[in-house]
Amino acid sequence: MDTKSQAPVGILLALITAMSWGSLPIALKQVLVVMDPFTVVWYRFSIAAIVLGCILAVRRRLPSKAIFSRPRWLILVLVATCGLLGNFVLFSSSLQFLSPTASQVIGQLSPVGMMVASVIILKERMRVTQVIGALMLIFGLILFFNTSLIEIFTRLTDYTLGVIFGVGAATVWVIYGVAQKVLLRQLASPQILFLLYTLCSIALLPLASPAVLSQLSGWQFACLLFCGANTLVGYGALAEAMARWQAAQVSALVTLTPLFTLLFSDLLALAWPDFFAAPVLNFIGYLGAFVVVAGAMFSAIGHRWWPRRTEQNLVAKR
């Protein structure tokens, strides 16, 4: 397959992922008014598992049962399940105390954690650009939370609890990311996601309260359906983008997610102020959001610029 001819499709799919994930916490916030995080996440996984299972069944690409007979792969599936489940539940829990934008900005810690884990566990090499990008991201987080830093580090308020949940969500996502990276040697991405969605749905059933669905308003029910579809579309578009375009460029575009959350939050607050609240940020906070995204993006694709500049410097010295 010619990757250059597929690049426009890859760009579009990566943007769909970023916009899907950017809009997700805004819809989740509406549902969490009535539903607890366990029930919301259970519905998200159940909807995604049913739809994706039907698609794979029609294509005759359901994962083989043989994977459950091999202890190594079974353990990896269970580890990935715990990581994805923990990420979804903790992220939803953080939204009970934080704005959608704040939760997404904290979520950008995931790529940094994935970078460190890949070096330690998968023995990959860490680039200078990744270190610089990580430092930029941390500096951006300090700017973003500039008005709440004292509260976060000195008092255990609801806001601090939301930050803790958000950091926890980003941390356990790394567990899922590393396990999935290894599983991709054995299964295709849609097959892995189907297994994880199904196992997560089963694991959450004892903690969920499906009957709460009847308490949702028509608007909240529509938001819940959107969250379920969003889970399928976001991860599906990401897998297809990776197949059609280089992973580094896809990762760079996906880092735009917090900016889409910020944009959608502002636009929806202007259009429907009774339903949606605009982010409470000063200029430094807005600047911090952009620095966070720039740091995550530089970690993903900075190495494509750095070597060229290094080589030019070496030539000049000679």
PDB file of C-alpha atoms in Angstrom:
ATOM      1  CA  MET A   1       0.000   0.000   0.000  1.00  0.00           C
ATOM      2  CA  ASP A   2       1.338   3.443  -0.962  1.00  0.00           C
ATOM      3  CA  THR A   3       1.537   5.377   2.309  1.00  0.00           C
ATOM      4  CA  LYS A   4       1.746   8.722   0.506  1.00  0.00           C
ATOM      5  CA  SER A   5      -1.549   8.147  -1.313  1.00  0.00           C
ATOM      6  CA  GLN A   6      -3.133   7.035   1.953  1.00  0.00           C
ATOM      7  CA  ALA A   7      -1.829  10.050   3.939  1.00  0.00           C
ATOM      8  CA  PRO A   8      -4.925  12.275   3.416  1.00  0.00           C
ATOM      9  CA  VAL A   9      -7.174   9.456   4.644  1.00  0.00           C
ATOM     10  CA  GLY A  10      -4.843   8.895   7.596  1.00  0.00           C
ATOM     11  CA  ILE A  11      -4.952  12.605   8.477  1.00  0.00           C
ATOM     12  CA  LEU A  12      -8.761  12.622   8.343  1.00  0.00           C
ATOM     13  CA  LEU A  13      -9.024   9.516  10.523  1.00  0.00           C
ATOM     14  CA  ALA A  14      -6.540  10.899  13.074  1.00  0.00           C
ATOM     15  CA  LEU A  15      -8.549  14.129  13.257  1.00  0.00           C
ATOM     16  CA  ILE A  16     -11.755  12.105  13.728  1.00  0.00           C
ATOM     17  CA  THR A  17     -10.070  10.367  16.676  1.00  0.00           C
ATOM     18  CA  ALA A  18      -8.964  13.678  18.200  1.00  0.00           C
ATOM     19  CA  MET A  19     -12.419  15.226  17.764  1.00  0.00           C
ATOM     20  CA  SER A  20     -14.148  12.099  19.114  1.00  0.00           C
ATOM     21  CA  TRP A  21     -11.991  12.002  22.215  1.00  0.00           C
ATOM     22  CA  GLY A  22     -12.222  15.790  22.533  1.00  0.00           C
ATOM     23  CA  SER A  23     -16.020  15.745  22.617  1.00  0.00           C
ATOM     24  CA  LEU A  24     -16.334  12.637  24.806  1.00  0.00           C
ATOM     25  CA  PRO A  25     -15.824  14.204  28.281  1.00  0.00           C
ATOM     26  CA  ILE A  26     -18.350  16.936  27.483  1.00  0.00           C
ATOM     27  CA  ALA A  27     -21.053  14.331  26.835  1.00  0.00           C
ATOM     28  CA  LEU A  28     -19.907  12.196  29.771  1.00  0.00           C
ATOM     29  CA  LYS A  29     -20.293  15.165  32.095  1.00  0.00           C
ATOM     30  CA  GLN A  30     -23.993  15.346  31.189  1.00  0.00           C
ATOM     31  CA  VAL A  31     -24.605  11.646  31.923  1.00  0.00           C
ATOM     32  CA  LEU A  32     -22.628  11.630  35.188  1.00  0.00           C
ATOM     33  CA  VAL A  33     -25.218  13.970  36.712  1.00  0.00           C
ATOM     34  CA  VAL A  34     -27.467  10.903  37.094  1.00  0.00           C
ATOM     35  CA  MET A  35     -25.245   7.832  36.569  1.00  0.00           C
ATOM     36  CA  ASP A  36     -22.241   6.746  38.603  1.00  0.00           C
ATOM     37  CA  PRO A  37     -18.918   6.206  36.737  1.00  0.00           C
ATOM     38  CA  PHE A  38     -19.140   2.383  36.908  1.00  0.00           C
ATOM     39  CA  THR A  39     -22.535   2.304  35.200  1.00  0.00           C
ATOM     40  CA  VAL A  40     -21.575   4.839  32.533  1.00  0.00           C
ATOM     41  CA  VAL A  41     -18.411   2.926  31.687  1.00  0.00           C
ATOM     42  CA  TRP A  42     -20.315  -0.387  31.666  1.00  0.00           C
ATOM     43  CA  TYR A  43     -22.754   0.987  29.091  1.00  0.00           C
ATOM     44  CA  ARG A  44     -19.871   2.389  27.009  1.00  0.00           C
ATOM     45  CA  PHE A  45     -18.086  -0.957  26.928  1.00  0.00           C
ATOM     46  CA  SER A  46     -21.288  -2.937  26.320  1.00  0.00           C
ATOM     47  CA  ILE A  47     -22.406  -0.803  23.384  1.00  0.00           C
ATOM     48  CA  ALA A  48     -18.926  -0.869  21.824  1.00  0.00           C
ATOM     49  CA  ALA A  49     -18.517  -4.646  22.372  1.00  0.00           C
ATOM     50  CA  ILE A  50     -21.887  -5.501  20.780  1.00  0.00           C
ATOM     51  CA  VAL A  51     -21.397  -3.297  17.711  1.00  0.00           C
ATOM     52  CA  LEU A  52     -17.755  -4.261  17.153  1.00  0.00           C
ATOM     53  CA  GLY A  53     -18.565  -7.942  17.730  1.00  0.00           C
ATOM     54  CA  CYS A  54     -21.265  -7.814  15.036  1.00  0.00           C
ATOM     55  CA  ILE A  55     -18.864  -6.139  12.594  1.00  0.00           C
ATOM     56  CA  LEU A  56     -16.129  -8.729  13.208  1.00  0.00           C
ATOM     57  CA  ALA A  57     -18.634 -11.595  12.982  1.00  0.00           C
ATOM     58  CA  VAL A  58     -19.870 -10.404   9.576  1.00  0.00           C
ATOM     59  CA  ARG A  59     -16.259 -10.153   8.386  1.00  0.00           C
ATOM     60  CA  ARG A  60     -15.449 -13.530  10.002  1.00  0.00           C
ATOM     61  CA  ARG A  61     -12.606 -11.962  11.940  1.00  0.00           C
ATOM     62  CA  LEU A  62     -13.591 -12.737  15.515  1.00  0.00           C
ATOM     63  CA  PRO A  63     -10.526 -13.568  17.648  1.00  0.00           C
ATOM     64  CA  SER A  64      -9.652 -17.239  17.944  1.00  0.00           C
ATOM     65  CA  LYS A  65     -10.382 -19.056  21.204  1.00  0.00           C
ATOM     66  CA  ALA A  66      -6.844 -20.428  21.014  1.00  0.00           C
ATOM     67  CA  ILE A  67      -5.479 -17.243  22.581  1.00  0.00           C
ATOM     68  CA  PHE A  68      -7.127 -18.229  25.894  1.00  0.00           C
ATOM     69  CA  SER A  69      -5.243 -21.541  25.889  1.00  0.00           C
ATOM     70  CA  ARG A  70      -1.860 -19.829  25.910  1.00  0.00           C
ATOM     71  CA  PRO A  71      -0.964 -18.540  29.386  1.00  0.00           C
ATOM     72  CA  ARG A  72       1.309 -15.734  28.155  1.00  0.00           C
ATOM     73  CA  TRP A  73      -1.258 -14.174  25.831  1.00  0.00           C
ATOM     74  CA  LEU A  74      -4.082 -14.732  28.303  1.00  0.00           C
ATOM     75  CA  ILE A  75      -2.134 -12.856  30.983  1.00  0.00           C
ATOM     76  CA  LEU A  76      -1.452 -10.000  28.566  1.00  0.00           C
ATOM     77  CA  VAL A  77      -5.156  -9.773  27.671  1.00  0.00           C
ATOM     78  CA  LEU A  78      -6.073  -9.630  31.361  1.00  0.00           C
ATOM     79  CA  VAL A  79      -3.408  -6.979  32.068  1.00  0.00           C
ATOM     80  CA  ALA A  80      -4.625  -4.860  29.125  1.00  0.00           C
ATOM     81  CA  THR A  81      -8.208  -5.293  30.371  1.00  0.00           C
ATOM     82  CA  CYS A  82      -7.291  -4.023  33.832  1.00  0.00           C
ATOM     83  CA  GLY A  83      -5.423  -1.057  32.337  1.00  0.00           C
ATOM     84  CA  LEU A  84      -8.243  -0.013  30.001  1.00  0.00           C
ATOM     85  CA  LEU A  85     -10.908  -0.588  32.660  1.00  0.00           C
ATOM     86  CA  GLY A  86      -8.988   1.454  35.223  1.00  0.00           C
ATOM     87  CA  ASN A  87      -8.445   4.256  32.723  1.00  0.00           C
ATOM     88  CA  PHE A  88     -12.137   4.519  31.793  1.00  0.00           C
ATOM     89  CA  VAL A  89     -13.383   4.403  35.391  1.00  0.00           C
ATOM     90  CA  LEU A  90     -10.803   6.837  36.780  1.00  0.00           C
ATOM     91  CA  PHE A  91     -11.280   9.247  33.871  1.00  0.00           C
ATOM     92  CA  SER A  92     -15.044   9.256  34.377  1.00  0.00           C
ATOM     93  CA  SER A  93     -14.526   9.719  38.118  1.00  0.00           C
ATOM     94  CA  SER A  94     -12.266  12.729  37.503  1.00  0.00           C
ATOM     95  CA  LEU A  95     -15.053  14.360  35.486  1.00  0.00           C
ATOM     96  CA  GLN A  96     -17.218  14.453  38.607  1.00  0.00           C
ATOM     97  CA  PHE A  97     -14.819  17.071  40.040  1.00  0.00           C
ATOM     98  CA  LEU A  98     -13.048  18.636  37.039  1.00  0.00           C
ATOM     99  CA  SER A  99     -14.031  20.320  33.803  1.00  0.00           C
ATOM    100  CA  PRO A 100     -13.775  18.232  30.586  1.00  0.00           C
ATOM    101  CA  THR A 101     -10.818  20.353  29.449  1.00  0.00           C
ATOM    102  CA  ALA A 102      -8.887  19.846  32.696  1.00  0.00           C
ATOM    103  CA  SER A 103      -9.401  16.073  32.525  1.00  0.00           C
ATOM    104  CA  GLN A 104      -8.167  15.941  28.939  1.00  0.00           C
ATOM    105  CA  VAL A 105      -5.129  18.114  29.652  1.00  0.00           C
ATOM    106  CA  ILE A 106      -4.110  15.793  32.508  1.00  0.00           C
ATOM    107  CA  GLY A 107      -4.644  12.880  30.128  1.00  0.00           C
ATOM    108  CA  GLN A 108      -1.682  14.067  28.071  1.00  0.00           C
ATOM    109  CA  LEU A 109       0.512  12.538  30.776  1.00  0.00           C
ATOM    110  CA  SER A 110      -0.275   9.174  29.169  1.00  0.00           C
ATOM    111  CA  PRO A 111       2.168   9.565  26.235  1.00  0.00           C
ATOM    112  CA  VAL A 112       4.938  10.541  28.657  1.00  0.00           C
ATOM    113  CA  GLY A 113       4.206   7.523  30.823  1.00  0.00           C
ATOM    114  CA  MET A 114       4.092   5.321  27.724  1.00  0.00           C
ATOM    115  CA  MET A 115       7.478   6.677  26.656  1.00  0.00           C
ATOM    116  CA  VAL A 116       9.069   5.863  30.013  1.00  0.00           C
ATOM    117  CA  ALA A 117       7.423   2.427  30.144  1.00  0.00           C
ATOM    118  CA  SER A 118       8.601   1.604  26.607  1.00  0.00           C
ATOM    119  CA  VAL A 119      12.176   2.409  27.608  1.00  0.00           C
ATOM    120  CA  ILE A 120      12.057   0.391  30.852  1.00  0.00           C
ATOM    121  CA  ILE A 121       9.895  -2.573  29.781  1.00  0.00           C
ATOM    122  CA  LEU A 122      10.218  -2.807  25.985  1.00  0.00           C
ATOM    123  CA  LYS A 123      13.858  -1.628  25.961  1.00  0.00           C
ATOM    124  CA  GLU A 124      13.207   1.116  23.413  1.00  0.00           C
ATOM    125  CA  ARG A 125      15.592   4.050  23.127  1.00  0.00           C
ATOM    126  CA  MET A 126      14.579   7.425  24.548  1.00  0.00           C
ATOM    127  CA  ARG A 127      15.263  10.380  22.259  1.00  0.00           C
ATOM    128  CA  VAL A 128      16.352  13.837  23.363  1.00  0.00           C
ATOM    129  CA  THR A 129      13.236  15.279  21.732  1.00  0.00           C
ATOM    130  CA  GLN A 130      11.032  13.050  23.878  1.00  0.00           C
ATOM    131  CA  VAL A 131      12.681  14.343  27.046  1.00  0.00           C
ATOM    132  CA  ILE A 132      12.279  17.964  25.872  1.00  0.00           C
ATOM    133  CA  GLY A 133       8.638  17.302  24.948  1.00  0.00           C
ATOM    134  CA  ALA A 134       7.971  15.757  28.372  1.00  0.00           C
ATOM    135  CA  LEU A 135       9.487  18.776  30.147  1.00  0.00           C
ATOM    136  CA  MET A 136       7.372  21.116  27.992  1.00  0.00           C
ATOM    137  CA  LEU A 137       4.268  19.094  28.879  1.00  0.00           C
ATOM    138  CA  ILE A 138       4.949  19.274  32.625  1.00  0.00           C
ATOM    139  CA  PHE A 139       5.617  23.021  32.374  1.00  0.00           C
ATOM    140  CA  GLY A 140       2.355  23.406  30.458  1.00  0.00           C
ATOM    141  CA  LEU A 141       0.466  21.552  33.201  1.00  0.00           C
ATOM    142  CA  ILE A 142       1.874  23.989  35.779  1.00  0.00           C
ATOM    143  CA  LEU A 143       0.672  26.908  33.646  1.00  0.00           C
ATOM    144  CA  PHE A 144      -2.749  25.328  33.076  1.00  0.00           C
ATOM    145  CA  PHE A 145      -3.368  24.786  36.790  1.00  0.00           C
ATOM    146  CA  ASN A 146      -1.702  28.062  37.806  1.00  0.00           C
ATOM    147  CA  THR A 147      -4.665  29.256  39.876  1.00  0.00           C
ATOM    148  CA  SER A 148      -5.118  25.909  41.664  1.00  0.00           C
ATOM    149  CA  LEU A 149      -1.559  24.756  42.390  1.00  0.00           C
ATOM    150  CA  ILE A 150      -1.669  25.689  46.088  1.00  0.00           C
ATOM    151  CA  GLU A 151      -5.018  23.949  46.523  1.00  0.00           C
ATOM    152  CA  ILE A 152      -3.841  20.804  44.692  1.00  0.00           C
ATOM    153  CA  PHE A 153      -0.669  20.397  46.757  1.00  0.00           C
ATOM    154  CA  THR A 154      -1.873  21.546  50.172  1.00  0.00           C
ATOM    155  CA  ARG A 155      -5.522  20.469  50.594  1.00  0.00           C
ATOM    156  CA  LEU A 156      -7.504  17.348  49.717  1.00  0.00           C
ATOM    157  CA  THR A 157     -10.483  19.126  48.164  1.00  0.00           C
ATOM    158  CA  ASP A 158     -12.843  17.808  45.509  1.00  0.00           C
ATOM    159  CA  TYR A 159     -10.712  19.535  42.883  1.00  0.00           C
ATOM    160  CA  THR A 160      -7.559  17.847  44.199  1.00  0.00           C
ATOM    161  CA  LEU A 161      -9.378  14.506  44.183  1.00  0.00           C
ATOM    162  CA  GLY A 162     -10.316  15.073  40.539  1.00  0.00           C
ATOM    163  CA  VAL A 163      -6.673  15.747  39.674  1.00  0.00           C
ATOM    164  CA  ILE A 164      -5.617  12.570  41.494  1.00  0.00           C
ATOM    165  CA  PHE A 165      -8.196  10.538  39.553  1.00  0.00           C
ATOM    166  CA  GLY A 166      -7.030  12.138  36.301  1.00  0.00           C
ATOM    167  CA  VAL A 167      -3.363  11.343  36.965  1.00  0.00           C
ATOM    168  CA  GLY A 168      -4.383   7.817  37.960  1.00  0.00           C
ATOM    169  CA  ALA A 169      -6.311   7.405  34.692  1.00  0.00           C
ATOM    170  CA  ALA A 170      -3.264   8.516  32.679  1.00  0.00           C
ATOM    171  CA  THR A 171      -1.018   6.163  34.652  1.00  0.00           C
ATOM    172  CA  VAL A 172      -3.083   2.992  34.259  1.00  0.00           C
ATOM    173  CA  TRP A 173      -3.568   3.752  30.547  1.00  0.00           C
ATOM    174  CA  VAL A 174       0.167   3.093  30.192  1.00  0.00           C
ATOM    175  CA  ILE A 175      -0.431  -0.470  31.435  1.00  0.00           C
ATOM    176  CA  TYR A 176      -3.020  -0.929  28.691  1.00  0.00           C
ATOM    177  CA  GLY A 177      -0.791   0.700  26.064  1.00  0.00           C
ATOM    178  CA  VAL A 178       2.234  -1.505  26.757  1.00  0.00           C
ATOM    179  CA  ALA A 179       0.156  -4.704  26.895  1.00  0.00           C
ATOM    180  CA  GLN A 180      -1.642  -3.824  23.653  1.00  0.00           C
ATOM    181  CA  LYS A 181       1.668  -3.109  21.943  1.00  0.00           C
ATOM    182  CA  VAL A 182       2.752  -6.674  22.667  1.00  0.00           C
ATOM    183  CA  LEU A 183      -0.657  -8.168  21.795  1.00  0.00           C
ATOM    184  CA  LEU A 184      -0.516  -6.556  18.345  1.00  0.00           C
ATOM    185  CA  ARG A 185       2.107  -9.181  17.456  1.00  0.00           C
ATOM    186  CA  GLN A 186      -0.622 -11.813  17.774  1.00  0.00           C
ATOM    187  CA  LEU A 187      -3.954 -10.095  17.021  1.00  0.00           C
ATOM    188  CA  ALA A 188      -5.297  -7.248  14.905  1.00  0.00           C
ATOM    189  CA  SER A 189      -6.294  -4.068  16.734  1.00  0.00           C
ATOM    190  CA  PRO A 190     -10.103  -4.541  16.286  1.00  0.00           C
ATOM    191  CA  GLN A 191      -9.841  -8.084  17.675  1.00  0.00           C
ATOM    192  CA  ILE A 192      -7.936  -6.852  20.729  1.00  0.00           C
ATOM    193  CA  LEU A 193     -10.466  -4.086  21.345  1.00  0.00           C
ATOM    194  CA  PHE A 194     -13.389  -6.510  21.055  1.00  0.00           C
ATOM    195  CA  LEU A 195     -11.819  -8.812  23.640  1.00  0.00           C
ATOM    196  CA  LEU A 196     -11.071  -5.922  25.991  1.00  0.00           C
ATOM    197  CA  TYR A 197     -14.503  -4.300  25.626  1.00  0.00           C
ATOM    198  CA  THR A 198     -16.204  -7.635  26.319  1.00  0.00           C
ATOM    199  CA  LEU A 199     -14.039  -8.525  29.326  1.00  0.00           C
ATOM    200  CA  CYS A 200     -14.350  -5.008  30.781  1.00  0.00           C
ATOM    201  CA  SER A 201     -18.133  -5.152  30.406  1.00  0.00           C
ATOM    202  CA  ILE A 202     -18.279  -8.513  32.223  1.00  0.00           C
ATOM    203  CA  ALA A 203     -15.945  -7.300  34.984  1.00  0.00           C
ATOM    204  CA  LEU A 204     -18.006  -4.155  35.605  1.00  0.00           C
ATOM    205  CA  LEU A 205     -21.437  -5.804  35.648  1.00  0.00           C
ATOM    206  CA  PRO A 206     -21.464  -6.485  39.431  1.00  0.00           C
ATOM    207  CA  LEU A 207     -20.628  -2.823  40.119  1.00  0.00           C
ATOM    208  CA  ALA A 208     -22.987  -1.277  37.562  1.00  0.00           C
ATOM    209  CA  SER A 209     -26.634  -0.267  38.020  1.00  0.00           C
ATOM    210  CA  PRO A 210     -28.166  -0.653  34.534  1.00  0.00           C
ATOM    211  CA  ALA A 211     -31.667   0.194  35.830  1.00  0.00           C
ATOM    212  CA  VAL A 212     -30.567   3.809  36.366  1.00  0.00           C
ATOM    213  CA  LEU A 213     -31.031   4.168  32.596  1.00  0.00           C
ATOM    214  CA  SER A 214     -34.730   4.869  33.195  1.00  0.00           C
ATOM    215  CA  GLN A 215     -33.807   7.975  35.215  1.00  0.00           C
ATOM    216  CA  LEU A 216     -32.046   9.667  32.313  1.00  0.00           C
ATOM    217  CA  SER A 217     -33.746  12.461  30.436  1.00  0.00           C
ATOM    218  CA  GLY A 218     -34.024  12.205  26.669  1.00  0.00           C
ATOM    219  CA  TRP A 219     -31.031  14.514  26.316  1.00  0.00           C
ATOM    220  CA  GLN A 220     -28.900  12.505  28.759  1.00  0.00           C
ATOM    221  CA  PHE A 221     -29.880   9.246  27.047  1.00  0.00           C
ATOM    222  CA  ALA A 222     -28.727  10.696  23.711  1.00  0.00           C
ATOM    223  CA  CYS A 223     -25.422  11.681  25.372  1.00  0.00           C
ATOM    224  CA  LEU A 224     -24.995   8.124  26.680  1.00  0.00           C
ATOM    225  CA  LEU A 225     -25.544   6.664  23.210  1.00  0.00           C
ATOM    226  CA  PHE A 226     -23.049   9.192  21.875  1.00  0.00           C
ATOM    227  CA  CYS A 227     -20.486   8.039  24.473  1.00  0.00           C
ATOM    228  CA  GLY A 228     -20.938   4.405  23.421  1.00  0.00           C
ATOM    229  CA  ALA A 229     -20.588   5.231  19.729  1.00  0.00           C
ATOM    230  CA  ASN A 230     -17.685   7.544  20.524  1.00  0.00           C
ATOM    231  CA  THR A 231     -15.757   4.674  22.149  1.00  0.00           C
ATOM    232  CA  LEU A 232     -16.119   2.618  18.980  1.00  0.00           C
ATOM    233  CA  VAL A 233     -15.467   5.425  16.499  1.00  0.00           C
ATOM    234  CA  GLY A 234     -12.511   6.969  18.342  1.00  0.00           C
ATOM    235  CA  TYR A 235     -10.496   3.785  18.791  1.00  0.00           C
ATOM    236  CA  GLY A 236     -11.596   2.402  15.401  1.00  0.00           C
ATOM    237  CA  ALA A 237     -10.505   5.534  13.556  1.00  0.00           C
ATOM    238  CA  LEU A 238      -7.195   5.465  15.434  1.00  0.00           C
ATOM    239  CA  ALA A 239      -6.492   1.870  14.365  1.00  0.00           C
ATOM    240  CA  GLU A 240      -7.326   2.661  10.728  1.00  0.00           C
ATOM    241  CA  ALA A 241      -5.225   5.839  10.815  1.00  0.00           C
ATOM    242  CA  MET A 242      -2.244   3.850  12.090  1.00  0.00           C
ATOM    243  CA  ALA A 243      -2.691   1.400   9.209  1.00  0.00           C
ATOM    244  CA  ARG A 244      -2.706   4.163   6.590  1.00  0.00           C
ATOM    245  CA  TRP A 245      -0.240   6.716   7.979  1.00  0.00           C
ATOM    246  CA  GLN A 246       2.924   6.750  10.043  1.00  0.00           C
ATOM    247  CA  ALA A 247       2.351   6.248  13.771  1.00  0.00           C
ATOM    248  CA  ALA A 248       4.347   9.334  14.799  1.00  0.00           C
ATOM    249  CA  GLN A 249       2.217  11.691  12.676  1.00  0.00           C
ATOM    250  CA  VAL A 250      -1.000  10.062  13.883  1.00  0.00           C
ATOM    251  CA  SER A 251       0.118  10.449  17.501  1.00  0.00           C
ATOM    252  CA  ALA A 252       0.961  14.099  16.862  1.00  0.00           C
ATOM    253  CA  LEU A 253      -2.530  14.887  15.554  1.00  0.00           C
ATOM    254  CA  VAL A 254      -4.218  12.960  18.376  1.00  0.00           C
ATOM    255  CA  THR A 255      -2.439  15.223  20.887  1.00  0.00           C
ATOM    256  CA  LEU A 256      -4.793  17.980  19.671  1.00  0.00           C
ATOM    257  CA  THR A 257      -7.566  16.320  21.718  1.00  0.00           C
ATOM    258  CA  PRO A 258      -7.476  18.821  24.648  1.00  0.00           C
ATOM    259  CA  LEU A 259      -7.699  21.749  22.242  1.00  0.00           C
ATOM    260  CA  PHE A 260     -10.796  20.242  20.637  1.00  0.00           C
ATOM    261  CA  THR A 261     -12.288  19.807  24.123  1.00  0.00           C
ATOM    262  CA  LEU A 262     -11.510  23.450  24.889  1.00  0.00           C
ATOM    263  CA  LEU A 263     -12.992  24.599  21.555  1.00  0.00           C
ATOM    264  CA  PHE A 264     -16.133  22.462  21.826  1.00  0.00           C
ATOM    265  CA  SER A 265     -16.670  23.534  25.463  1.00  0.00           C
ATOM    266  CA  ASP A 266     -16.507  27.221  24.577  1.00  0.00           C
ATOM    267  CA  LEU A 267     -18.760  26.862  21.522  1.00  0.00           C
ATOM    268  CA  LEU A 268     -21.381  24.749  23.332  1.00  0.00           C
ATOM    269  CA  ALA A 269     -21.404  27.127  26.308  1.00  0.00           C
ATOM    270  CA  LEU A 270     -22.121  29.996  23.927  1.00  0.00           C
ATOM    271  CA  ALA A 271     -24.882  28.110  22.107  1.00  0.00           C
ATOM    272  CA  TRP A 272     -26.539  26.363  25.092  1.00  0.00           C
ATOM    273  CA  PRO A 273     -25.423  28.052  28.332  1.00  0.00           C
ATOM    274  CA  ASP A 274     -28.132  26.237  30.325  1.00  0.00           C
ATOM    275  CA  PHE A 275     -26.584  22.845  29.554  1.00  0.00           C
ATOM    276  CA  PHE A 276     -22.876  23.495  29.119  1.00  0.00           C
ATOM    277  CA  ALA A 277     -20.375  25.475  31.199  1.00  0.00           C
ATOM    278  CA  ALA A 278     -17.421  27.281  29.665  1.00  0.00           C
ATOM    279  CA  PRO A 279     -13.948  26.452  31.058  1.00  0.00           C
ATOM    280  CA  VAL A 280     -12.912  28.819  33.858  1.00  0.00           C
ATOM    281  CA  LEU A 281      -9.405  29.698  32.663  1.00  0.00           C
ATOM    282  CA  ASN A 282      -7.274  32.809  32.672  1.00  0.00           C
ATOM    283  CA  PHE A 283      -4.834  33.674  29.879  1.00  0.00           C
ATOM    284  CA  ILE A 284      -2.017  31.671  31.512  1.00  0.00           C
ATOM    285  CA  GLY A 285      -4.336  28.647  31.727  1.00  0.00           C
ATOM    286  CA  TYR A 286      -5.157  28.833  28.020  1.00  0.00           C
ATOM    287  CA  LEU A 287      -1.457  29.225  27.258  1.00  0.00           C
ATOM    288  CA  GLY A 288      -0.727  26.171  29.413  1.00  0.00           C
ATOM    289  CA  ALA A 289      -3.173  24.054  27.401  1.00  0.00           C
ATOM    290  CA  PHE A 290      -1.335  24.952  24.191  1.00  0.00           C
ATOM    291  CA  VAL A 291       2.072  24.256  25.773  1.00  0.00           C
ATOM    292  CA  VAL A 292       0.851  20.833  26.962  1.00  0.00           C
ATOM    293  CA  VAL A 293      -0.266  19.963  23.435  1.00  0.00           C
ATOM    294  CA  ALA A 294       2.966  21.330  21.940  1.00  0.00           C
ATOM    295  CA  GLY A 295       5.025  19.224  24.363  1.00  0.00           C
ATOM    296  CA  ALA A 296       3.090  16.046  23.583  1.00  0.00           C
ATOM    297  CA  MET A 297       3.361  16.760  19.855  1.00  0.00           C
ATOM    298  CA  PHE A 298       7.103  17.449  20.066  1.00  0.00           C
ATOM    299  CA  SER A 299       7.587  14.141  21.871  1.00  0.00           C
ATOM    300  CA  ALA A 300       5.804  12.376  19.008  1.00  0.00           C
ATOM    301  CA  ILE A 301       7.415  13.976  15.952  1.00  0.00           C
ATOM    302  CA  GLY A 302      10.259  16.176  17.214  1.00  0.00           C
ATOM    303  CA  HIS A 303      12.843  13.566  16.197  1.00  0.00           C
ATOM    304  CA  ARG A 304      11.978  14.230  12.553  1.00  0.00           C
ATOM    305  CA  TRP A 305      13.358  17.772  12.879  1.00  0.00           C
ATOM    306  CA  TRP A 306      16.125  17.240  15.415  1.00  0.00           C
ATOM    307  CA  PRO A 307      18.360  14.866  13.382  1.00  0.00           C
ATOM    308  CA  ARG A 308      18.353  17.199  10.382  1.00  0.00           C
ATOM    309  CA  ARG A 309      19.444  20.137  12.484  1.00  0.00           C
ATOM    310  CA  THR A 310      22.111  17.988  14.154  1.00  0.00           C
ATOM    311  CA  GLU A 311      23.439  16.893  10.814  1.00  0.00           C
ATOM    312  CA  GLN A 312      23.544  20.471   9.567  1.00  0.00           C
ATOM    313  CA  ASN A 313      25.542  21.472  12.648  1.00  0.00           C
ATOM    314  CA  LEU A 314      27.997  18.653  12.082  1.00  0.00           C
ATOM    315  CA  VAL A 315      28.462  19.676   8.444  1.00  0.00           C
ATOM    316  CA  ALA A 316      29.019  23.302   9.465  1.00  0.00           C
ATOM    317  CA  LYS A 317      31.675  22.248  11.993  1.00  0.00           C
ATOM    318  CA  ARG A 318      33.522  20.256   9.360  1.00  0.00           C
TER     319      ARG A 318
END
